[in-house]
Amino acid sequence: MAVYSDGVMADPNDPLDQLAAWRSSGRNAALATVVRTWGSSPRPVGSLLAISDRGEMEGSVSGGCVEAAVVEAALEVIRGGSPQLLEFGVSDESAWSVGLTCGGQLEVFVEKVE
Amino acid sequence: MKSATLERLRAARAEKKLTALVTDLESGAERLFIDGEVIDDETTGTSAPSHHSIAATDGVVAAVAEACRKDTSRVIEDGSRRLLVRVFHPPKRLLVIGAVHIAQSLAVMAREAGYAVVLIDPRDSWATPERFPNTEIDRRWPEESLADLAIDRRTAVVTLSHDPKLDEPALSAALASDAFYVGALGSRRTHARRLDRLRENGFDDEQLSRIRGPVGLDIGAVSPAEIAVSILAEITQQLRVA
């Protein structure tokens, strides 16, 4: 546990606290949230991933399958300002056989903290 | 998300308030709810909708209430809009008094159900890390430890020690708090005697009716693990249905 300048107890492993820490040090940041899942997505609706303008992350929206793409979109959202809705998934049953770690589909909302 | 919203969310969470944030998935417009109350827009200072805030219609308010009750974030359709309702509740906690056999099962099960578990028992040979691996152990007397642990409405308290010196101060502290669940192990006769003593200490029948005793749902549980199931089931029922 650590205390940041605003005085609210902060946990560096908490996405919201991490966002606040980045913002208070003058950095831009975005928040990604799982809004819908189908099939075997590993993280439930409401799961959060905080992303800094340097591409640092805290939290998760999947078991690691889509985080890289979410970070890329987040950097775009940080530059442009408008939120984005991202869809990830496999529409083809055969995709399972190539060993995708998460066979589910998910929708992720990415917004800038401003 | 506006920085001001982020700060309000974090402050409310630190104060153990129940918070929900509604966000328009297209525009990013948002509206914060704290303890079910509509929070005024930071820029306009009113609850009226603007281009960056959402009207708290009856439908939105009902959806927020439902999401908060079930403690799950979700997307709702509001006319042609899709709204994301994110619930940011403080973590659920379970304070267990008495490092008995039932507590060993209950600590594991409750952790699986998403509770931060604190085991309270000042008796050295009972509350050991060997018997309770991966569980936070508090060896202070319940009176002192419960005062320090700041019981809130996301906290359940259950006494299992069979020792009135441990159980009753804990129950007194729990009854004086917002704990959403208070349970006490013991037979009907033990429980009746316990209630008599608590009554002598100034609690009235309405306050005492908060104590679930004999503890747990009546599922015919026999073994310690089965009793732990019945207790966790009762805690879940109180959290979700009450």
mmCIF file of C-alpha atoms in Angstrom:
data_model
loop_
_atom_site.group_PDB
_atom_site.id
_atom_site.type_symbol
_atom_site.label_atom_id
_atom_site.label_comp_id
_atom_site.label_asym_id
_atom_site.label_seq_id
_atom_site.Cartn_x
_atom_site.Cartn_y
_atom_site.Cartn_z
ATOM 1 C CA MET A 1 0.000 0.000 0.000
ATOM 2 C CA ALA A 2 1.134 3.529 -0.731
ATOM 3 C CA VAL A 3 -0.334 6.956 -0.270
ATOM 4 C CA TYR A 4 -0.373 9.313 -3.221
ATOM 5 C CA SER A 5 -0.632 13.076 -3.076
ATOM 6 C CA ASP A 6 -4.431 13.164 -3.021
ATOM 7 C CA GLY A 7 -4.411 11.335 0.286
ATOM 8 C CA VAL A 8 -6.629 8.430 -0.764
ATOM 9 C CA MET A 9 -4.977 5.135 0.075
ATOM 10 C CA ALA A 10 -3.662 3.680 -3.132
ATOM 11 C CA ASP A 11 -2.808 0.149 -4.164
ATOM 12 C CA PRO A 12 -0.321 -0.042 -7.037
ATOM 13 C CA ASN A 13 -2.036 -3.215 -8.283
ATOM 14 C CA ASP A 14 -5.393 -1.483 -8.549
ATOM 15 C CA PRO A 15 -6.146 -0.070 -12.020
ATOM 16 C CA LEU A 16 -8.017 2.999 -10.706
ATOM 17 C CA ASP A 17 -5.268 3.843 -8.218
ATOM 18 C CA GLN A 18 -2.677 3.373 -10.940
ATOM 19 C CA LEU A 19 -4.601 5.727 -13.245
ATOM 20 C CA ALA A 20 -4.688 8.353 -10.503
ATOM 21 C CA ALA A 21 -0.964 7.928 -9.888
ATOM 22 C CA TRP A 22 -0.161 8.417 -13.580
ATOM 23 C CA ARG A 23 -2.441 11.449 -13.782
ATOM 24 C CA SER A 24 -0.967 13.050 -10.676
ATOM 25 C CA SER A 25 2.495 12.751 -12.189
ATOM 26 C CA GLY A 26 1.277 14.586 -15.270
ATOM 27 C CA ARG A 27 0.905 11.546 -17.518
ATOM 28 C CA ASN A 28 -1.963 10.684 -19.841
ATOM 29 C CA ALA A 29 -3.798 7.427 -19.418
ATOM 30 C CA ALA A 30 -6.723 5.347 -20.629
ATOM 31 C CA LEU A 31 -8.977 2.762 -19.038
ATOM 32 C CA ALA A 32 -10.143 -0.405 -20.793
ATOM 33 C CA THR A 33 -13.206 -2.262 -19.481
ATOM 34 C CA VAL A 34 -14.692 -5.612 -20.506
ATOM 35 C CA VAL A 35 -18.284 -4.823 -21.521
ATOM 36 C CA ARG A 36 -19.447 -8.099 -23.021
ATOM 37 C CA THR A 37 -18.228 -11.666 -23.200
ATOM 38 C CA TRP A 38 -19.283 -14.737 -25.119
ATOM 39 C CA GLY A 39 -18.077 -18.271 -24.524
ATOM 40 C CA SER A 40 -15.049 -18.893 -22.404
ATOM 41 C CA SER A 41 -13.611 -15.417 -21.908
ATOM 42 C CA PRO A 42 -11.462 -15.553 -18.808
ATOM 43 C CA ARG A 43 -12.321 -12.152 -17.326
ATOM 44 C CA PRO A 44 -15.873 -11.026 -16.448
ATOM 45 C CA VAL A 45 -17.729 -7.874 -17.518
ATOM 46 C CA GLY A 46 -16.358 -4.908 -15.572
ATOM 47 C CA SER A 47 -12.759 -6.155 -15.520
ATOM 48 C CA LEU A 48 -10.368 -3.227 -15.849
ATOM 49 C CA LEU A 49 -7.035 -2.568 -17.504
ATOM 50 C CA ALA A 50 -5.321 0.786 -16.980
ATOM 51 C CA ILE A 51 -2.896 1.894 -19.701
ATOM 52 C CA SER A 52 -0.411 4.773 -19.569
ATOM 53 C CA ASP A 53 0.762 6.885 -22.491
ATOM 54 C CA ARG A 54 4.004 4.899 -22.319
ATOM 55 C CA GLY A 55 2.139 1.638 -22.817
ATOM 56 C CA GLU A 56 2.438 0.490 -19.195
ATOM 57 C CA MET A 57 -0.449 -1.651 -17.912
ATOM 58 C CA GLU A 58 -2.192 -2.507 -14.651
ATOM 59 C CA GLY A 59 -5.060 -4.991 -14.438
ATOM 60 C CA SER A 60 -6.381 -7.314 -17.145
ATOM 61 C CA VAL A 61 -9.225 -7.734 -19.622
ATOM 62 C CA SER A 62 -8.322 -11.262 -20.720
ATOM 63 C CA GLY A 63 -5.861 -13.924 -19.797
ATOM 64 C CA GLY A 64 -3.268 -12.047 -21.787
ATOM 65 C CA CYS A 65 -4.681 -12.867 -25.250
ATOM 66 C CA VAL A 66 -5.775 -9.376 -26.277
ATOM 67 C CA GLU A 67 -3.914 -7.019 -23.947
ATOM 68 C CA ALA A 68 -1.345 -6.024 -26.587
ATOM 69 C CA ALA A 69 -4.082 -4.977 -29.034
ATOM 70 C CA VAL A 70 -5.936 -3.122 -26.264
ATOM 71 C CA VAL A 71 -2.796 -1.182 -25.358
ATOM 72 C CA GLU A 72 -2.348 -0.226 -29.004
ATOM 73 C CA ALA A 73 -5.956 1.025 -29.205
ATOM 74 C CA ALA A 74 -5.546 2.823 -25.869
ATOM 75 C CA LEU A 75 -2.551 4.760 -27.141
ATOM 76 C CA GLU A 76 -4.710 5.851 -30.094
ATOM 77 C CA VAL A 77 -7.548 6.854 -27.734
ATOM 78 C CA ILE A 78 -5.090 8.849 -25.602
ATOM 79 C CA ARG A 79 -3.940 10.729 -28.723
ATOM 80 C CA GLY A 80 -7.409 11.227 -30.257
ATOM 81 C CA GLY A 81 -9.613 11.575 -27.189
ATOM 82 C CA SER A 82 -12.692 9.689 -28.450
ATOM 83 C CA PRO A 83 -13.579 6.382 -26.819
ATOM 84 C CA GLN A 84 -13.406 3.135 -28.791
ATOM 85 C CA LEU A 85 -15.282 -0.152 -28.642
ATOM 86 C CA LEU A 86 -13.097 -3.099 -29.582
ATOM 87 C CA GLU A 87 -14.297 -6.574 -30.477
ATOM 88 C CA PHE A 88 -12.107 -9.613 -30.165
ATOM 89 C CA GLY A 89 -12.909 -13.207 -30.832
ATOM 90 C CA VAL A 90 -12.922 -16.253 -32.945
ATOM 91 C CA SER A 91 -15.848 -16.721 -35.297
ATOM 92 C CA ASP A 92 -14.477 -19.898 -36.781
ATOM 93 C CA GLU A 93 -14.735 -23.116 -34.744
ATOM 94 C CA SER A 94 -11.507 -24.367 -36.290
ATOM 95 C CA ALA A 95 -9.646 -21.558 -34.593
ATOM 96 C CA TRP A 96 -9.894 -23.593 -31.403
ATOM 97 C CA SER A 97 -7.678 -26.234 -32.859
ATOM 98 C CA VAL A 98 -4.785 -23.859 -33.487
ATOM 99 C CA GLY A 99 -4.441 -23.432 -29.748
ATOM 100 C CA LEU A 100 -5.792 -19.975 -28.969
ATOM 101 C CA THR A 101 -5.517 -19.723 -25.215
ATOM 102 C CA CYS A 102 -8.907 -18.088 -24.814
ATOM 103 C CA GLY A 103 -11.555 -19.430 -27.149
ATOM 104 C CA GLY A 104 -14.134 -16.845 -26.148
ATOM 105 C CA GLN A 105 -15.081 -13.523 -27.598
ATOM 106 C CA LEU A 106 -15.155 -10.209 -25.867
ATOM 107 C CA GLU A 107 -15.967 -6.577 -26.320
ATOM 108 C CA VAL A 108 -13.760 -3.966 -24.649
ATOM 109 C CA PHE A 109 -14.509 -0.277 -24.084
ATOM 110 C CA VAL A 110 -11.481 2.013 -24.096
ATOM 111 C CA GLU A 111 -11.735 5.588 -22.799
ATOM 112 C CA LYS A 112 -9.258 8.317 -22.057
ATOM 113 C CA VAL A 113 -9.011 9.767 -18.546
ATOM 114 C CA GLU A 114 -9.277 13.488 -19.093
ATOM 115 C CA MET B 1 -13.730 9.075 -17.811
ATOM 116 C CA LYS B 2 -13.214 12.502 -16.350
ATOM 117 C CA SER B 3 -10.376 12.923 -13.837
ATOM 118 C CA ALA B 4 -12.895 14.366 -11.372
ATOM 119 C CA THR B 5 -15.019 11.222 -11.738
ATOM 120 C CA LEU B 6 -11.981 9.022 -11.134
ATOM 121 C CA GLU B 7 -11.176 10.921 -7.942
ATOM 122 C CA ARG B 8 -14.764 10.753 -6.690
ATOM 123 C CA LEU B 9 -14.871 7.033 -7.424
ATOM 124 C CA ARG B 10 -11.678 6.396 -5.490
ATOM 125 C CA ALA B 11 -12.702 8.576 -2.572
ATOM 126 C CA ALA B 12 -16.109 6.879 -2.346
ATOM 127 C CA ARG B 13 -14.506 3.461 -2.525
ATOM 128 C CA ALA B 14 -12.067 4.396 0.250
ATOM 129 C CA GLU B 15 -15.053 5.423 2.386
ATOM 130 C CA LYS B 16 -16.603 2.000 1.705
ATOM 131 C CA LYS B 17 -19.493 3.538 -0.179
ATOM 132 C CA LEU B 18 -21.318 1.606 -2.875
ATOM 133 C CA THR B 19 -20.510 3.274 -6.167
ATOM 134 C CA ALA B 20 -21.609 2.736 -9.742
ATOM 135 C CA LEU B 21 -20.594 4.592 -12.884
ATOM 136 C CA VAL B 22 -22.845 4.677 -15.948
ATOM 137 C CA THR B 23 -21.067 5.415 -19.231
ATOM 138 C CA ASP B 24 -22.463 5.878 -22.759
ATOM 139 C CA LEU B 25 -20.454 3.475 -24.896
ATOM 140 C CA GLU B 26 -20.618 5.755 -27.912
ATOM 141 C CA SER B 27 -20.028 9.248 -26.543
ATOM 142 C CA GLY B 28 -18.265 8.461 -23.266
ATOM 143 C CA ALA B 29 -20.807 10.630 -21.371
ATOM 144 C CA GLU B 30 -21.085 9.444 -17.775
ATOM 145 C CA ARG B 31 -23.050 9.651 -14.532
ATOM 146 C CA LEU B 32 -21.863 8.637 -11.102
ATOM 147 C CA PHE B 33 -24.075 7.068 -8.427
ATOM 148 C CA ILE B 34 -22.886 6.875 -4.819
ATOM 149 C CA ASP B 35 -24.979 4.862 -2.369
ATOM 150 C CA GLY B 36 -27.801 4.951 -4.924
ATOM 151 C CA GLU B 37 -27.805 8.758 -5.080
ATOM 152 C CA VAL B 38 -27.357 10.555 -8.396
ATOM 153 C CA ILE B 39 -24.192 12.656 -8.203
ATOM 154 C CA ASP B 40 -24.285 16.100 -9.768
ATOM 155 C CA ASP B 41 -22.320 16.727 -12.921
ATOM 156 C CA GLU B 42 -18.908 18.175 -12.077
ATOM 157 C CA THR B 43 -19.095 20.905 -14.732
ATOM 158 C CA THR B 44 -22.737 21.997 -14.470
ATOM 159 C CA GLY B 45 -23.166 21.331 -10.748
ATOM 160 C CA THR B 46 -26.601 19.813 -11.324
ATOM 161 C CA SER B 47 -28.042 16.402 -12.033
ATOM 162 C CA ALA B 48 -29.421 17.657 -15.366
ATOM 163 C CA PRO B 49 -27.986 15.797 -18.364
ATOM 164 C CA SER B 50 -25.449 17.553 -20.578
ATOM 165 C CA HIS B 51 -23.326 16.453 -23.526
ATOM 166 C CA HIS B 52 -20.909 14.749 -21.156
ATOM 167 C CA SER B 53 -23.349 13.424 -18.607
ATOM 168 C CA ILE B 54 -26.260 10.988 -18.662
ATOM 169 C CA ALA B 55 -29.841 11.609 -17.550
ATOM 170 C CA ALA B 56 -30.733 9.532 -14.498
ATOM 171 C CA THR B 57 -33.990 8.218 -15.948
ATOM 172 C CA ASP B 58 -36.110 5.731 -14.009
ATOM 173 C CA GLY B 59 -34.758 2.985 -16.253
ATOM 174 C CA VAL B 60 -31.151 3.955 -15.562
ATOM 175 C CA VAL B 61 -31.745 4.276 -11.810
ATOM 176 C CA ALA B 62 -33.418 0.846 -11.698
ATOM 177 C CA ALA B 63 -30.585 -0.741 -13.686
ATOM 178 C CA VAL B 64 -28.008 0.798 -11.362
ATOM 179 C CA ALA B 65 -29.873 -0.472 -8.307
ATOM 180 C CA GLU B 66 -30.036 -3.976 -9.772
ATOM 181 C CA ALA B 67 -26.333 -3.947 -10.735
ATOM 182 C CA CYS B 68 -25.379 -2.730 -7.249
ATOM 183 C CA ARG B 69 -27.543 -5.343 -5.540
ATOM 184 C CA LYS B 70 -26.009 -8.141 -7.597
ATOM 185 C CA ASP B 71 -22.561 -6.539 -7.456
ATOM 186 C CA THR B 72 -22.016 -7.116 -11.177
ATOM 187 C CA SER B 73 -21.195 -4.686 -13.950
ATOM 188 C CA ARG B 74 -23.309 -4.947 -17.097
ATOM 189 C CA VAL B 75 -24.408 -3.219 -20.301
ATOM 190 C CA ILE B 76 -27.992 -1.951 -20.554
ATOM 191 C CA GLU B 77 -29.954 -0.698 -23.554
ATOM 192 C CA ASP B 78 -31.544 2.710 -22.996
ATOM 193 C CA GLY B 79 -33.464 3.555 -26.154
ATOM 194 C CA SER B 80 -30.874 3.456 -28.916
ATOM 195 C CA ARG B 81 -27.994 3.939 -26.487
ATOM 196 C CA ARG B 82 -25.855 1.250 -24.943
ATOM 197 C CA LEU B 83 -24.856 2.142 -21.412
ATOM 198 C CA LEU B 84 -22.107 0.458 -19.434
ATOM 199 C CA VAL B 85 -22.912 0.178 -15.714
ATOM 200 C CA ARG B 86 -19.719 -0.416 -13.737
ATOM 201 C CA VAL B 87 -20.015 -1.336 -10.078
ATOM 202 C CA PHE B 88 -17.108 -0.375 -7.825
ATOM 203 C CA HIS B 89 -17.985 -1.859 -4.462
ATOM 204 C CA PRO B 90 -15.473 -2.202 -1.634
ATOM 205 C CA PRO B 91 -14.238 -5.788 -1.269
ATOM 206 C CA LYS B 92 -16.303 -8.270 0.710
ATOM 207 C CA ARG B 93 -14.770 -9.323 4.001
ATOM 208 C CA LEU B 94 -15.423 -12.178 6.369
ATOM 209 C CA LEU B 95 -14.218 -11.932 9.958
ATOM 210 C CA VAL B 96 -14.138 -15.346 11.623
ATOM 211 C CA ILE B 97 -13.802 -15.535 15.400
ATOM 212 C CA GLY B 98 -12.407 -18.834 16.605
ATOM 213 C CA ALA B 99 -9.735 -20.880 14.832
ATOM 214 C CA VAL B 100 -11.778 -24.064 15.065
ATOM 215 C CA HIS B 101 -12.144 -26.914 12.584
ATOM 216 C CA ILE B 102 -15.148 -25.329 10.857
ATOM 217 C CA ALA B 103 -13.109 -22.147 10.404
ATOM 218 C CA GLN B 104 -10.469 -24.071 8.460
ATOM 219 C CA SER B 105 -13.038 -25.041 5.820
ATOM 220 C CA LEU B 106 -14.888 -21.738 5.941
ATOM 221 C CA ALA B 107 -11.715 -19.690 5.360
ATOM 222 C CA VAL B 108 -10.932 -21.621 2.181
ATOM 223 C CA MET B 109 -14.495 -21.577 0.829
ATOM 224 C CA ALA B 110 -15.086 -17.912 1.597
ATOM 225 C CA ARG B 111 -11.868 -16.947 -0.125
ATOM 226 C CA GLU B 112 -13.034 -18.835 -3.224
ATOM 227 C CA ALA B 113 -16.315 -16.894 -3.039
ATOM 228 C CA GLY B 114 -14.401 -13.621 -3.161
ATOM 229 C CA TYR B 115 -14.093 -12.673 0.510
ATOM 230 C CA ALA B 116 -10.990 -11.292 2.162
ATOM 231 C CA VAL B 117 -10.923 -13.501 5.255
ATOM 232 C CA VAL B 118 -9.501 -12.474 8.629
ATOM 233 C CA LEU B 119 -9.257 -15.157 11.295
ATOM 234 C CA ILE B 120 -9.365 -13.795 14.839
ATOM 235 C CA ASP B 121 -8.225 -15.910 17.779
ATOM 236 C CA PRO B 122 -5.774 -14.938 20.545
ATOM 237 C CA ARG B 123 -5.062 -18.566 21.433
ATOM 238 C CA ASP B 124 -1.627 -19.397 20.036
ATOM 239 C CA SER B 125 -2.062 -23.104 19.491
ATOM 240 C CA TRP B 126 -5.295 -22.616 17.525
ATOM 241 C CA ALA B 127 -4.569 -19.848 15.047
ATOM 242 C CA THR B 128 -1.448 -21.149 13.362
ATOM 243 C CA PRO B 129 -0.330 -20.628 9.771
ATOM 244 C CA GLU B 130 -0.074 -24.421 9.452
ATOM 245 C CA ARG B 131 -3.781 -24.839 10.165
ATOM 246 C CA PHE B 132 -4.715 -21.717 8.210
ATOM 247 C CA PRO B 133 -2.385 -21.377 5.235
ATOM 248 C CA ASN B 134 -2.927 -18.242 3.118
ATOM 249 C CA THR B 135 -5.283 -16.737 5.693
ATOM 250 C CA GLU B 136 -4.737 -13.464 7.513
ATOM 251 C CA ILE B 137 -4.505 -14.285 11.220
ATOM 252 C CA ASP B 138 -5.202 -11.699 13.902
ATOM 253 C CA ARG B 139 -4.093 -12.855 17.381
ATOM 254 C CA ARG B 140 -5.593 -9.958 19.293
ATOM 255 C CA TRP B 141 -8.668 -10.301 21.469
ATOM 256 C CA PRO B 142 -11.811 -9.823 19.331
ATOM 257 C CA GLU B 143 -12.785 -6.621 21.142
ATOM 258 C CA GLU B 144 -9.539 -4.951 20.128
ATOM 259 C CA SER B 145 -9.222 -6.455 16.692
ATOM 260 C CA LEU B 146 -12.814 -5.739 15.603
ATOM 261 C CA ALA B 147 -12.537 -2.125 16.722
ATOM 262 C CA ASP B 148 -9.459 -1.833 14.546
ATOM 263 C CA LEU B 149 -10.846 -3.690 11.514
ATOM 264 C CA ALA B 150 -13.629 -1.105 10.991
ATOM 265 C CA ILE B 151 -16.566 -3.378 10.215
ATOM 266 C CA ASP B 152 -18.601 -1.982 7.316
ATOM 267 C CA ARG B 153 -21.654 -3.106 5.372
ATOM 268 C CA ARG B 154 -19.542 -5.286 3.097
ATOM 269 C CA THR B 155 -18.349 -7.234 6.131
ATOM 270 C CA ALA B 156 -19.738 -10.488 7.519
ATOM 271 C CA VAL B 157 -18.891 -11.562 11.067
ATOM 272 C CA VAL B 158 -19.243 -15.101 12.320
ATOM 273 C CA THR B 159 -18.328 -16.398 15.774
ATOM 274 C CA LEU B 160 -17.299 -20.048 16.038
ATOM 275 C CA SER B 161 -15.068 -20.263 19.127
ATOM 276 C CA HIS B 162 -17.588 -21.783 21.602
ATOM 277 C CA ASP B 163 -15.944 -19.493 24.179
ATOM 278 C CA PRO B 164 -18.197 -16.640 25.377
ATOM 279 C CA LYS B 165 -15.068 -14.647 26.294
ATOM 280 C CA LEU B 166 -14.217 -14.500 22.582
ATOM 281 C CA ASP B 167 -17.615 -14.747 20.923
ATOM 282 C CA GLU B 168 -19.654 -12.276 22.938
ATOM 283 C CA PRO B 169 -17.419 -9.209 22.700
ATOM 284 C CA ALA B 170 -17.231 -9.939 18.958
ATOM 285 C CA LEU B 171 -21.018 -10.120 18.674
ATOM 286 C CA SER B 172 -21.368 -6.874 20.622
ATOM 287 C CA ALA B 173 -18.985 -5.146 18.215
ATOM 288 C CA ALA B 174 -20.759 -6.640 15.195
ATOM 289 C CA LEU B 175 -24.198 -5.540 16.446
ATOM 290 C CA ALA B 176 -22.919 -2.007 16.901
ATOM 291 C CA SER B 177 -21.698 -1.982 13.276
ATOM 292 C CA ASP B 178 -23.152 -2.041 9.754
ATOM 293 C CA ALA B 179 -22.079 -5.663 9.180
ATOM 294 C CA PHE B 180 -24.417 -7.216 6.598
ATOM 295 C CA TYR B 181 -24.253 -10.588 8.313
ATOM 296 C CA VAL B 182 -23.752 -11.613 11.927
ATOM 297 C CA GLY B 183 -23.748 -15.312 12.737
ATOM 298 C CA ALA B 184 -23.037 -17.251 15.909
ATOM 299 C CA LEU B 185 -22.331 -20.973 16.186
ATOM 300 C CA GLY B 186 -24.021 -22.828 19.007
ATOM 301 C CA SER B 187 -27.060 -24.944 19.805
ATOM 302 C CA ARG B 188 -30.457 -23.375 20.382
ATOM 303 C CA ARG B 189 -29.912 -23.613 24.136
ATOM 304 C CA THR B 190 -26.446 -22.075 23.991
ATOM 305 C CA HIS B 191 -27.778 -19.354 21.740
ATOM 306 C CA ALA B 192 -30.693 -18.560 24.070
ATOM 307 C CA ARG B 193 -28.295 -18.188 26.999
ATOM 308 C CA ARG B 194 -26.008 -16.026 24.891
ATOM 309 C CA LEU B 195 -28.918 -13.753 23.929
ATOM 310 C CA ASP B 196 -29.847 -13.406 27.614
ATOM 311 C CA ARG B 197 -26.343 -12.202 28.444
ATOM 312 C CA LEU B 198 -26.285 -9.777 25.509
ATOM 313 C CA ARG B 199 -29.698 -8.479 26.598
ATOM 314 C CA GLU B 200 -28.255 -7.812 30.046
ATOM 315 C CA ASN B 201 -25.541 -5.826 28.288
ATOM 316 C CA GLY B 202 -28.163 -3.509 26.848
ATOM 317 C CA PHE B 203 -29.069 -4.932 23.442
ATOM 318 C CA ASP B 204 -32.779 -5.059 22.650
ATOM 319 C CA ASP B 205 -34.617 -7.831 20.823
ATOM 320 C CA GLU B 206 -34.609 -6.002 17.522
ATOM 321 C CA GLN B 207 -30.841 -5.623 17.607
ATOM 322 C CA LEU B 208 -30.395 -9.229 18.719
ATOM 323 C CA SER B 209 -32.583 -10.465 15.867
ATOM 324 C CA ARG B 210 -29.708 -9.626 13.528
ATOM 325 C CA ILE B 211 -27.719 -12.543 14.903
ATOM 326 C CA ARG B 212 -28.179 -15.710 12.876
ATOM 327 C CA GLY B 213 -28.134 -18.477 15.419
ATOM 328 C CA PRO B 214 -27.936 -21.369 15.247
ATOM 329 C CA VAL B 215 -25.665 -20.305 12.422
ATOM 330 C CA GLY B 216 -26.081 -21.412 8.802
ATOM 331 C CA LEU B 217 -28.890 -22.531 6.535
ATOM 332 C CA ASP B 218 -30.613 -25.717 7.668
ATOM 333 C CA ILE B 219 -29.264 -28.177 5.117
ATOM 334 C CA GLY B 220 -28.665 -31.000 7.563
ATOM 335 C CA ALA B 221 -24.931 -30.278 7.673
ATOM 336 C CA VAL B 222 -22.937 -32.710 9.833
ATOM 337 C CA SER B 223 -19.202 -32.400 9.153
ATOM 338 C CA PRO B 224 -17.207 -29.192 9.721
ATOM 339 C CA ALA B 225 -16.943 -28.646 5.955
ATOM 340 C CA GLU B 226 -20.697 -29.102 5.512
ATOM 341 C CA ILE B 227 -21.382 -26.628 8.304
ATOM 342 C CA ALA B 228 -19.005 -24.213 6.554
ATOM 343 C CA VAL B 229 -21.105 -24.646 3.380
ATOM 344 C CA SER B 230 -24.286 -23.856 5.302
ATOM 345 C CA ILE B 231 -22.713 -20.727 6.817
ATOM 346 C CA LEU B 232 -21.358 -19.480 3.502
ATOM 347 C CA ALA B 233 -24.744 -20.176 1.908
ATOM 348 C CA GLU B 234 -26.461 -18.090 4.580
ATOM 349 C CA ILE B 235 -23.961 -15.260 4.165
ATOM 350 C CA THR B 236 -24.530 -15.369 0.388
ATOM 351 C CA GLN B 237 -28.296 -15.303 0.865
ATOM 352 C CA GLN B 238 -28.028 -12.293 3.148
ATOM 353 C CA LEU B 239 -25.758 -10.490 0.674
ATOM 354 C CA ARG B 240 -27.785 -11.211 -2.442
ATOM 355 C CA VAL B 241 -31.409 -11.656 -1.399
ATOM 356 C CA ALA B 242 -31.925 -9.531 1.701
#
